[in-house]
Tab-separated table of C-alpha atoms and ligand atoms in Angstrom:
chain	number	residue	atom	x	y	z
A	1	MET	CA	-10.730	33.681	14.120
A	2	THR	CA	-8.772	30.760	12.673
A	3	SER	CA	-8.722	27.611	14.802
A	4	HIS	CA	-5.414	25.960	15.576
A	5	ALA	CA	-6.750	22.887	17.394
A	6	ALA	CA	-5.039	19.521	17.037
A	7	LEU	CA	-5.603	17.790	13.669
A	8	ARG	CA	-8.594	15.482	13.548
A	9	ILE	CA	-7.944	12.226	11.802
A	10	ALA	CA	-10.541	9.477	11.452
A	11	PRO	CA	-9.412	6.302	13.275
A	12	ILE	CA	-8.707	3.387	10.891
A	13	ARG	CA	-8.050	0.564	13.374
A	14	ALA	CA	-11.167	-1.307	12.174
A	15	SER	CA	-10.155	-1.238	8.481
A	16	VAL	CA	-6.635	-2.528	8.669
A	17	SER	CA	-5.096	-5.927	9.613
A	18	ASP	CA	-3.737	-6.599	13.061
A	19	ALA	CA	-0.208	-6.732	11.588
A	20	GLU	CA	-0.603	-3.398	9.864
A	21	TRP	CA	-2.038	-1.825	12.978
A	22	GLN	CA	0.928	-3.033	15.079
A	23	ALA	CA	3.310	-1.552	12.476
A	24	ARG	CA	1.369	1.703	12.632
A	25	LEU	CA	1.610	1.818	16.414
A	26	ASP	CA	5.308	1.135	16.449
A	27	LEU	CA	6.004	3.695	13.735
A	28	ALA	CA	3.872	6.373	15.299
A	29	ALA	CA	5.689	5.806	18.594
A	30	CYS	CA	8.982	6.070	16.789
A	31	TYR	CA	8.038	9.471	15.389
A	32	ARG	CA	7.054	10.702	18.914
A	33	LEU	CA	10.337	9.347	20.314
A	34	CYS	CA	12.373	10.915	17.531
A	35	GLU	CA	10.808	14.243	18.366
A	36	GLY	CA	11.081	13.790	22.112
A	37	TYR	CA	14.743	12.921	21.997
A	38	GLY	CA	15.597	15.909	19.791
A	39	MET	CA	16.283	13.946	16.599
A	40	SER	CA	13.576	15.485	14.371
A	41	ASP	CA	14.128	18.206	11.765
A	42	MET	CA	10.621	19.665	11.824
A	43	ILE	CA	8.986	17.961	8.814
A	44	TYR	CA	12.079	17.344	6.771
A	45	THR	CA	12.965	13.706	7.374
A	46	HIS	CA	11.053	10.463	7.358
A	47	ILE	CA	10.792	7.160	9.241
A	48	THR	CA	9.019	4.211	7.624
A	49	ALA	CA	7.854	0.661	8.329
A	50	ARG	CA	7.029	-2.088	5.848
A	51	VAL	CA	3.496	-3.451	6.177
A	52	PRO	CA	4.305	-7.002	7.512
A	53	ASP	CA	1.465	-8.821	5.717
A	54	SER	CA	1.777	-6.790	2.538
A	55	PRO	CA	5.506	-6.490	1.916
A	56	ALA	CA	5.299	-4.350	-1.260
A	57	HIS	CA	3.684	-1.587	0.855
A	58	PHE	CA	5.139	0.655	3.540
A	59	LEU	CA	3.976	3.346	5.962
A	60	ILE	CA	5.311	6.916	5.964
A	61	ASN	CA	4.510	10.306	7.495
A	62	PRO	CA	2.241	12.741	5.709
A	63	ASN	CA	4.453	15.519	4.465
A	64	GLY	CA	3.470	18.459	6.642
A	65	MET	CA	2.649	16.891	10.027
A	66	LEU	CA	5.162	17.539	12.803
A	67	PHE	CA	6.655	14.351	14.228
A	68	GLY	CA	5.044	15.168	17.569
A	69	GLU	CA	1.556	15.079	15.901
A	70	ILE	CA	1.941	11.740	14.179
A	71	THR	CA	-0.652	9.092	15.123
A	72	ALA	CA	-1.140	5.488	14.030
A	73	SER	CA	-4.070	6.423	11.807
A	74	SER	CA	-2.289	9.396	10.198
A	75	LEU	CA	0.451	7.431	8.373
A	76	LEU	CA	0.239	7.113	4.622
A	77	LYS	CA	0.341	3.604	3.056
A	78	VAL	CA	2.247	3.573	-0.188
A	79	SER	CA	3.563	0.941	-2.569
A	80	VAL	CA	7.230	0.642	-3.496
A	81	ASP	CA	6.156	1.914	-6.974
A	82	GLY	CA	4.772	5.123	-5.547
A	83	ASP	CA	1.005	4.464	-5.444
A	84	VAL	CA	-0.649	6.004	-2.422
A	85	LEU	CA	-3.065	3.354	-1.082
A	86	TYR	CA	-4.180	5.278	1.982
A	87	LYS	CA	-3.915	8.831	3.091
A	88	PRO	CA	-5.776	10.627	5.847
A	89	ASP	CA	-8.120	13.456	4.997
A	90	LEU	CA	-5.478	16.130	5.310
A	91	PRO	CA	-3.808	18.447	2.783
A	92	TYR	CA	-0.541	16.504	3.164
A	93	GLY	CA	0.837	13.948	0.764
A	94	LEU	CA	3.929	11.931	-0.008
A	95	HIS	CA	7.374	13.483	0.332
A	96	PRO	CA	9.268	12.819	-2.903
A	97	ALA	CA	12.724	12.425	-1.289
A	98	GLY	CA	11.202	10.305	1.449
A	99	PHE	CA	9.672	8.032	-1.116
A	100	THR	CA	12.961	7.735	-3.078
A	101	ILE	CA	15.079	6.786	-0.093
A	102	HIS	CA	12.651	4.402	1.596
A	103	SER	CA	11.358	2.683	-1.569
A	104	ALA	CA	14.990	1.997	-2.556
A	105	ILE	CA	15.468	0.243	0.769
A	106	TYR	CA	12.260	-1.851	0.597
A	107	ARG	CA	12.837	-2.887	-2.955
A	108	ALA	CA	16.421	-3.966	-2.407
A	109	ARG	CA	16.310	-5.397	1.061
A	110	PRO	CA	13.481	-7.957	1.822
A	111	ASP	CA	14.834	-8.215	5.352
A	112	ALA	CA	14.369	-4.579	6.137
A	113	MET	CA	11.148	-3.923	7.974
A	114	ALA	CA	11.864	-0.369	9.081
A	115	ALA	CA	14.092	2.580	8.148
A	116	MET	CA	14.826	5.812	9.966
A	117	HIS	CA	16.387	8.921	8.459
A	118	THR	CA	17.568	11.960	10.420
A	119	HIS	CA	19.206	15.334	9.879
A	120	THR	CA	20.496	15.923	13.415
A	121	VAL	CA	23.223	18.506	13.814
A	122	ALA	CA	25.622	15.855	15.060
A	123	GLY	CA	24.698	13.506	12.195
A	124	MET	CA	25.078	16.197	9.564
A	125	ALA	CA	28.429	17.259	11.054
A	126	VAL	CA	29.913	13.752	11.108
A	127	SER	CA	28.484	13.174	7.588
A	128	SER	CA	30.589	16.165	6.524
A	129	LEU	CA	33.884	14.892	7.999
A	130	LYS	CA	36.198	13.039	5.640
A	131	CYS	CA	37.065	10.616	8.448
A	132	GLY	CA	33.419	9.790	9.060
A	133	LEU	CA	32.517	8.047	12.299
A	134	LEU	CA	35.616	7.028	14.218
A	135	PRO	CA	35.764	4.028	16.598
A	136	LEU	CA	36.464	6.468	19.425
A	137	THR	CA	33.932	5.230	21.927
A	138	GLN	CA	32.472	1.875	22.849
A	139	THR	CA	29.187	3.070	21.387
A	140	ALA	CA	30.859	3.936	18.053
A	141	THR	CA	32.395	0.475	17.794
A	142	ARG	CA	28.877	-0.936	17.485
A	143	PHE	CA	28.813	0.677	14.046
A	144	TYR	CA	32.503	0.709	13.029
A	145	GLY	CA	33.091	-1.201	9.789
A	146	ARG	CA	29.378	-1.565	9.321
A	147	ILE	CA	28.571	1.851	7.907
A	148	ALA	CA	27.899	2.565	4.234
A	149	TYR	CA	28.893	6.057	3.086
A	150	HIS	CA	26.759	7.459	0.324
A	151	GLU	CA	28.053	10.410	-1.622
A	152	PHE	CA	25.930	13.547	-1.786
A	153	ARG	CA	24.454	14.150	-5.231
A	154	GLY	CA	21.719	16.635	-4.366
A	155	PRO	CA	18.275	15.979	-2.884
A	156	GLU	CA	17.090	12.434	-3.660
A	157	ARG	CA	14.266	13.068	-6.113
A	158	ASP	CA	15.767	11.339	-9.146
A	159	PRO	CA	14.511	7.728	-9.485
A	160	SER	CA	18.057	6.684	-10.504
A	161	GLU	CA	19.112	7.605	-7.006
A	162	ARG	CA	17.206	4.547	-5.715
A	163	ASP	CA	19.529	2.115	-7.436
A	164	ALA	CA	22.623	4.111	-6.372
A	165	LEU	CA	21.529	4.155	-2.789
A	166	ALA	CA	20.637	0.496	-2.681
A	167	LYS	CA	24.043	-0.345	-4.152
A	168	THR	CA	25.788	1.746	-1.576
A	169	ILE	CA	23.947	0.234	1.389
A	170	GLY	CA	24.233	-3.400	0.205
A	171	PRO	CA	23.675	-5.698	3.209
A	172	LEU	CA	24.488	-3.062	5.815
A	173	ASN	CA	22.008	-1.544	8.306
A	174	THR	CA	23.682	1.853	8.872
A	175	CYS	CA	24.349	4.504	6.214
A	176	ILE	CA	25.851	7.952	6.526
A	177	LEU	CA	24.590	10.112	3.736
A	178	ARG	CA	27.561	12.403	3.069
A	179	ASN	CA	26.908	16.109	3.718
A	180	HIS	CA	23.309	15.210	4.515
A	181	GLY	CA	22.425	12.951	7.487
A	182	MET	CA	22.013	9.422	8.696
A	183	LEU	CA	19.920	6.338	7.879
A	184	THR	CA	19.381	3.150	9.876
A	185	LEU	CA	17.553	-0.054	8.837
A	186	GLY	CA	16.135	-2.720	11.072
A	187	GLU	CA	14.198	-5.937	11.148
A	188	SER	CA	11.715	-3.948	13.255
A	189	VAL	CA	10.967	-0.335	14.119
A	190	PRO	CA	12.494	-0.744	17.617
A	191	GLU	CA	15.739	-2.015	16.033
A	192	ALA	CA	15.971	0.897	13.549
A	193	PHE	CA	15.219	3.369	16.369
A	194	THR	CA	17.765	2.024	18.786
A	195	ALA	CA	20.420	1.873	16.120
A	196	MET	CA	19.747	5.551	15.333
A	197	TRP	CA	19.875	6.317	19.082
A	198	GLY	CA	23.376	4.734	19.345
A	199	LEU	CA	24.633	6.270	16.103
A	200	GLU	CA	23.432	9.739	17.188
A	201	ARG	CA	25.157	9.479	20.555
A	202	ALA	CA	28.351	8.165	18.927
A	203	CYS	CA	28.384	11.158	16.620
A	204	GLN	CA	27.761	13.610	19.442
A	205	ALA	CA	30.574	12.158	21.546
A	206	GLN	CA	33.014	12.192	18.627
A	207	LEU	CA	32.288	15.835	17.805
A	208	GLN	CA	32.636	16.922	21.382
A	209	ALA	CA	35.937	15.050	21.819
A	210	MET	CA	37.286	16.442	18.529
A	211	ALA	CA	36.363	19.954	19.593
A	212	CYS	CA	38.506	19.794	22.739
A	213	ASN	CA	41.750	20.695	21.019
A	214	THR	CA	43.710	17.950	22.670
A	215	GLU	CA	45.023	14.616	21.460
A	216	LEU	CA	42.359	11.884	21.103
A	217	ASN	CA	42.936	8.579	22.831
A	218	MET	CA	42.111	6.180	19.993
A	219	PRO	CA	41.663	2.489	21.033
A	220	SER	CA	44.052	0.050	19.395
A	221	ASP	CA	42.932	-1.920	16.288
A	222	GLU	CA	42.857	-5.049	18.428
A	223	VAL	CA	40.533	-3.498	21.053
A	224	VAL	CA	38.312	-1.985	18.331
A	225	ALA	CA	38.032	-5.438	16.665
A	226	LYS	CA	37.220	-7.096	19.991
A	227	SER	CA	34.594	-4.446	20.812
A	228	CYS	CA	33.070	-4.668	17.286
A	229	ALA	CA	32.725	-8.435	17.711
A	230	MET	CA	30.671	-7.949	20.839
A	231	TYR	CA	27.961	-6.442	18.724
A	232	ASP	CA	27.867	-9.480	16.333
A	233	PRO	CA	25.512	-12.384	16.860
A	234	PRO	CA	25.589	-14.560	18.875
A	235	ASN	CA	27.415	-12.235	21.252
A	236	SER	CA	24.765	-9.554	20.914
A	237	ARG	CA	21.079	-9.611	21.538
A	238	ARG	CA	18.709	-7.882	19.088
A	239	TYR	CA	18.691	-4.259	20.014
A	240	GLY	CA	15.337	-2.608	20.566
A	241	LEU	CA	13.331	-5.502	21.900
A	242	LEU	CA	14.258	-4.931	25.573
A	243	GLU	CA	14.144	-1.150	25.339
A	244	TRP	CA	10.851	-0.733	23.418
A	245	PRO	CA	8.194	-1.423	26.098
A	246	GLY	CA	9.848	1.057	28.449
A	247	LEU	CA	9.948	3.702	25.730
A	248	LEU	CA	6.235	3.134	25.044
A	249	ARG	CA	5.498	3.516	28.758
A	250	LYS	CA	7.392	6.766	28.794
A	251	LEU	CA	5.337	7.999	25.803
A	252	ASP	CA	2.067	6.963	27.416
A	253	LEU	CA	2.877	8.714	30.682
A	254	ALA	CA	3.198	11.978	28.773
A	255	ASP	CA	0.573	11.606	26.076
A	256	SER	CA	-0.991	8.451	24.564
A	257	SER	CA	-2.474	10.179	21.500
A	258	TRP	CA	0.096	8.468	19.231
A	259	ARG	CA	-2.050	5.357	19.629
A	260	ASP	CA	-5.048	6.995	17.849
B	301	ZN	ZN1	17.263	13.857	4.225
Protein backbone atom coordinates (compact mmCIF):
# COMPACT_ATOMS: atom_id res chain seq x y z
CA MET A 1 0.00 0.00 0.00
CA THR A 2 1.31 3.45 -0.90
CA SER A 3 2.29 5.64 2.04
CA HIS A 4 0.94 9.20 2.20
CA ALA A 5 2.89 10.32 5.26
CA ALA A 6 4.14 13.90 5.52
CA LEU A 7 7.10 14.78 3.31
CA ARG A 8 10.50 14.20 4.90
CA ILE A 9 12.95 16.99 4.23
CA ALA A 10 16.48 17.05 5.66
CA PRO A 11 16.95 20.04 7.98
CA ILE A 12 19.43 22.59 6.60
CA ARG A 13 19.72 25.00 9.53
CA ALA A 14 23.39 24.10 10.09
CA SER A 15 24.39 24.77 6.48
CA VAL A 16 22.93 28.25 5.94
CA SER A 17 23.72 31.67 7.42
CA ASP A 18 21.70 33.12 10.30
CA ALA A 19 20.29 35.73 7.93
CA GLU A 20 19.18 33.13 5.39
CA TRP A 21 17.65 30.97 8.10
CA GLN A 22 15.64 33.91 9.45
CA ALA A 23 14.38 34.64 5.93
CA ARG A 24 13.46 30.96 5.56
CA LEU A 25 11.52 31.02 8.83
CA ASP A 26 9.59 34.16 7.92
CA LEU A 27 8.82 32.91 4.44
CA ALA A 28 7.70 29.46 5.62
CA ALA A 29 5.44 31.16 8.17
CA CYS A 30 4.03 33.36 5.41
CA TYR A 31 3.09 30.30 3.33
CA ARG A 32 1.34 28.74 6.33
CA LEU A 33 -0.51 32.02 7.06
CA CYS A 34 -1.48 32.39 3.40
CA GLU A 35 -2.99 28.90 3.54
CA GLY A 36 -4.59 29.42 6.95
CA TYR A 37 -6.28 32.66 5.95
CA GLY A 38 -7.69 31.21 2.74
CA MET A 39 -5.43 33.10 0.35
CA SER A 40 -3.69 30.13 -1.31
CA ASP A 41 -4.56 28.66 -4.70
CA MET A 42 -3.37 25.10 -4.03
CA ILE A 43 0.14 25.13 -5.59
CA TYR A 44 -0.48 27.79 -8.22
CA THR A 45 1.00 30.97 -6.76
CA HIS A 46 4.26 31.90 -5.06
CA ILE A 47 5.69 33.97 -2.24
CA THR A 48 9.40 34.77 -2.10
CA ALA A 49 12.05 36.40 0.06
CA ARG A 50 15.44 37.75 -0.97
CA VAL A 51 18.36 36.17 0.89
CA PRO A 52 19.50 39.17 2.98
CA ASP A 53 23.23 38.44 2.90
CA SER A 54 23.22 37.25 -0.70
CA PRO A 55 20.98 39.74 -2.55
CA ALA A 56 21.17 38.12 -5.99
CA HIS A 57 19.46 35.05 -4.53
CA PHE A 58 15.91 34.48 -3.38
CA LEU A 59 13.84 31.74 -1.72
CA ILE A 60 10.73 30.24 -3.35
CA ASN A 61 8.40 27.28 -2.86
CA PRO A 62 9.11 23.97 -4.56
CA ASN A 63 6.47 23.64 -7.29
CA GLY A 64 4.26 20.85 -5.99
CA MET A 65 4.20 21.37 -2.23
CA LEU A 66 0.97 22.68 -0.78
CA PHE A 67 1.38 25.94 1.12
CA GLY A 68 0.36 24.18 4.33
CA GLU A 69 3.31 21.77 3.93
CA ILE A 70 6.04 24.37 3.45
CA THR A 71 8.89 24.36 5.97
CA ALA A 72 11.97 26.55 6.32
CA SER A 73 14.22 23.78 4.93
CA SER A 74 11.96 23.01 1.98
CA LEU A 75 12.34 26.36 0.19
CA LEU A 76 14.39 26.49 -3.00
CA LYS A 77 17.24 28.99 -3.23
CA VAL A 78 17.57 30.40 -6.75
CA SER A 79 19.52 33.18 -8.39
CA VAL A 80 17.84 36.05 -10.23
CA ASP A 81 19.28 34.46 -13.41
CA GLY A 82 17.45 31.18 -12.80
CA ASP A 83 20.18 28.97 -11.32
CA VAL A 84 18.87 26.66 -8.61
CA LEU A 85 21.45 26.76 -5.80
CA TYR A 86 19.55 24.57 -3.37
CA LYS A 87 16.58 22.30 -3.66
CA PRO A 88 15.35 19.69 -1.21
CA ASP A 89 15.38 16.02 -2.18
CA LEU A 90 11.88 16.10 -3.63
CA PRO A 91 10.55 15.68 -7.17
CA TYR A 92 9.59 19.36 -7.21
CA GLY A 93 11.44 22.16 -8.96
CA LEU A 94 11.17 25.81 -9.87
CA HIS A 95 7.86 27.17 -11.15
CA PRO A 96 8.55 29.03 -14.44
CA ALA A 97 5.94 31.77 -13.96
CA GLY A 98 6.96 32.15 -10.33
CA PHE A 99 10.55 32.63 -11.37
CA THR A 100 9.58 35.20 -14.02
CA ILE A 101 7.49 37.37 -11.70
CA HIS A 102 9.78 37.28 -8.69
CA SER A 103 13.11 37.56 -10.52
CA ALA A 104 11.69 40.64 -12.30
CA ILE A 105 11.05 42.22 -8.91
CA TYR A 106 14.41 41.38 -7.33
CA ARG A 107 16.35 42.54 -10.39
CA ALA A 108 14.54 45.87 -10.65
CA ARG A 109 13.93 46.74 -7.02
CA PRO A 110 16.94 46.52 -4.67
CA ASP A 111 14.71 47.67 -1.80
CA ALA A 112 12.31 44.73 -2.20
CA MET A 113 13.07 41.93 0.26
CA ALA A 114 9.84 39.95 -0.19
CA ALA A 115 7.01 39.54 -2.67
CA MET A 116 3.67 37.78 -2.37
CA HIS A 117 1.42 36.76 -5.26
CA THR A 118 -2.14 35.47 -4.88
CA HIS A 119 -5.05 34.29 -7.01
CA THR A 120 -7.83 34.73 -4.47
CA VAL A 121 -11.37 34.91 -5.84
CA ALA A 122 -11.74 38.49 -4.60
CA GLY A 123 -8.38 39.49 -6.07
CA MET A 124 -9.11 37.89 -9.43
CA ALA A 125 -12.55 39.53 -9.49
CA VAL A 126 -11.26 43.05 -8.76
CA SER A 127 -8.43 42.47 -11.23
CA SER A 128 -11.14 41.90 -13.83
CA LEU A 129 -13.06 45.14 -13.11
CA LYS A 130 -12.24 48.12 -15.35
CA CYS A 131 -12.51 50.39 -12.28
CA GLY A 132 -9.98 48.34 -10.32
CA LEU A 133 -9.82 48.89 -6.57
CA LEU A 134 -12.00 51.82 -5.53
CA PRO A 135 -11.28 54.00 -2.44
CA LEU A 136 -14.54 52.77 -0.99
CA THR A 137 -13.33 51.76 2.46
CA GLN A 138 -10.71 53.05 4.86
CA THR A 139 -8.73 49.87 4.20
CA ALA A 140 -8.80 50.51 0.44
CA THR A 141 -7.42 54.04 0.87
CA ARG A 142 -4.20 52.49 2.16
CA PHE A 143 -3.64 51.37 -1.43
CA TYR A 144 -5.47 53.98 -3.48
CA GLY A 145 -3.18 55.77 -5.93
CA ARG A 146 -0.39 53.35 -5.04
CA ILE A 147 -1.43 50.42 -7.19
CA ALA A 148 0.22 49.50 -10.48
CA TYR A 149 -2.09 47.78 -12.98
CA HIS A 150 -0.37 45.28 -15.25
CA GLU A 151 -2.22 44.16 -18.37
CA PHE A 152 -2.76 40.44 -18.88
CA ARG A 153 -0.68 39.03 -21.72
CA GLY A 154 -0.93 35.33 -20.90
CA PRO A 155 0.97 33.30 -18.29
CA GLU A 156 4.30 34.89 -17.39
CA ARG A 157 6.78 32.47 -18.94
CA ASP A 158 8.31 34.75 -21.54
CA PRO A 159 11.53 36.38 -20.24
CA SER A 160 10.47 39.68 -21.89
CA GLU A 161 7.62 39.76 -19.40
CA ARG A 162 10.15 40.51 -16.67
CA ASP A 163 11.03 43.93 -18.10
CA ALA A 164 7.39 44.73 -18.79
CA LEU A 165 6.35 43.86 -15.24
CA ALA A 166 9.24 45.77 -13.67
CA LYS A 167 8.32 48.81 -15.77
CA THR A 168 4.68 48.58 -14.68
CA ILE A 169 5.49 48.27 -10.98
CA GLY A 170 8.11 51.04 -10.94
CA PRO A 171 8.60 52.21 -7.33
CA LEU A 172 5.20 50.93 -6.10
CA ASN A 173 4.64 48.07 -3.67
CA THR A 174 1.21 46.91 -4.84
CA CYS A 175 0.29 45.56 -8.26
CA ILE A 176 -2.97 44.25 -9.60
CA LEU A 177 -2.29 41.83 -12.42
CA ARG A 178 -5.29 42.38 -14.68
CA ASN A 179 -7.51 39.31 -15.15
CA HIS A 180 -5.08 37.34 -13.01
CA GLY A 181 -4.44 38.28 -9.37
CA MET A 182 -2.50 40.42 -6.96
CA LEU A 183 1.09 41.13 -6.02
CA THR A 184 2.59 42.91 -3.01
CA LEU A 185 6.21 43.83 -2.31
CA GLY A 186 7.78 44.67 1.01
CA GLU A 187 11.00 45.51 2.78
CA SER A 188 10.30 42.34 4.77
CA VAL A 189 8.10 39.25 4.58
CA PRO A 190 5.77 40.62 7.31
CA GLU A 191 5.33 43.83 5.33
CA ALA A 192 4.45 42.02 2.09
CA PHE A 193 2.05 39.72 3.99
CA THR A 194 0.20 42.45 5.85
CA ALA A 195 -0.09 44.48 2.64
CA MET A 196 -1.71 41.47 0.98
CA TRP A 197 -3.97 41.00 3.98
CA GLY A 198 -5.26 44.57 3.65
CA LEU A 199 -5.53 44.43 -0.13
CA GLU A 200 -7.46 41.18 0.04
CA ARG A 201 -9.95 42.56 2.55
CA ALA A 202 -10.36 45.78 0.58
CA CYS A 203 -11.19 43.70 -2.51
CA GLN A 204 -13.66 41.54 -0.58
CA ALA A 205 -15.42 44.58 0.88
CA GLN A 206 -15.66 46.31 -2.51
CA LEU A 207 -17.14 43.26 -4.19
CA GLN A 208 -19.69 42.72 -1.45
CA ALA A 209 -20.73 46.38 -1.53
CA MET A 210 -20.97 46.40 -5.35
CA ALA A 211 -23.10 43.27 -5.26
CA CYS A 212 -25.78 44.90 -3.09
CA ASN A 213 -27.62 46.60 -5.94
CA THR A 214 -27.84 49.91 -4.15
CA GLU A 215 -25.96 53.19 -4.53
CA LEU A 216 -22.43 53.22 -3.14
CA ASN A 217 -21.44 55.93 -0.65
CA MET A 218 -18.11 57.01 -2.13
CA PRO A 219 -15.99 59.20 0.18
CA SER A 220 -15.16 62.67 -1.21
CA ASP A 221 -11.83 63.26 -2.96
CA GLU A 222 -10.76 65.37 0.01
CA VAL A 223 -11.49 62.59 2.51
CA VAL A 224 -9.81 60.00 0.31
CA ALA A 225 -6.69 62.19 0.06
CA LYS A 226 -6.64 62.72 3.83
CA SER A 227 -7.06 59.02 4.51
CA CYS A 228 -4.37 58.10 1.95
CA ALA A 229 -1.96 60.50 3.63
CA MET A 230 -2.44 58.66 6.94
CA TYR A 231 -0.69 55.70 5.35
CA ASP A 232 2.35 57.74 4.31
CA PRO A 233 5.46 58.04 6.46
CA PRO A 234 5.87 59.61 8.95
CA ASN A 235 2.14 59.28 9.75
CA SER A 236 2.22 55.52 9.36
CA ARG A 237 4.29 52.90 11.10
CA ARG A 238 5.80 50.05 9.08
CA TYR A 239 3.08 47.48 8.71
CA GLY A 240 3.86 43.92 9.69
CA LEU A 241 6.35 44.46 12.49
CA LEU A 242 3.73 44.75 15.23
CA GLU A 243 1.53 42.00 13.80
CA TRP A 244 4.15 39.36 12.99
CA PRO A 245 5.05 37.95 16.45
CA GLY A 246 1.37 37.36 17.20
CA LEU A 247 0.88 35.64 13.86
CA LEU A 248 3.83 33.35 14.60
CA ARG A 249 2.37 32.53 18.03
CA LYS A 250 -0.89 31.65 16.33
CA LEU A 251 0.93 29.31 13.94
CA ASP A 252 2.93 27.68 16.74
CA LEU A 253 -0.17 27.02 18.81
CA ALA A 254 -1.60 24.97 15.93
CA ASP A 255 1.54 23.38 14.45
CA SER A 256 5.17 24.49 14.63
CA SER A 257 6.44 22.23 11.82
CA TRP A 258 6.95 25.28 9.58
CA ARG A 259 10.09 25.92 11.65
CA ASP A 260 11.71 22.64 10.47
ZN1 LIG B 1 -0.33 34.00 -10.95
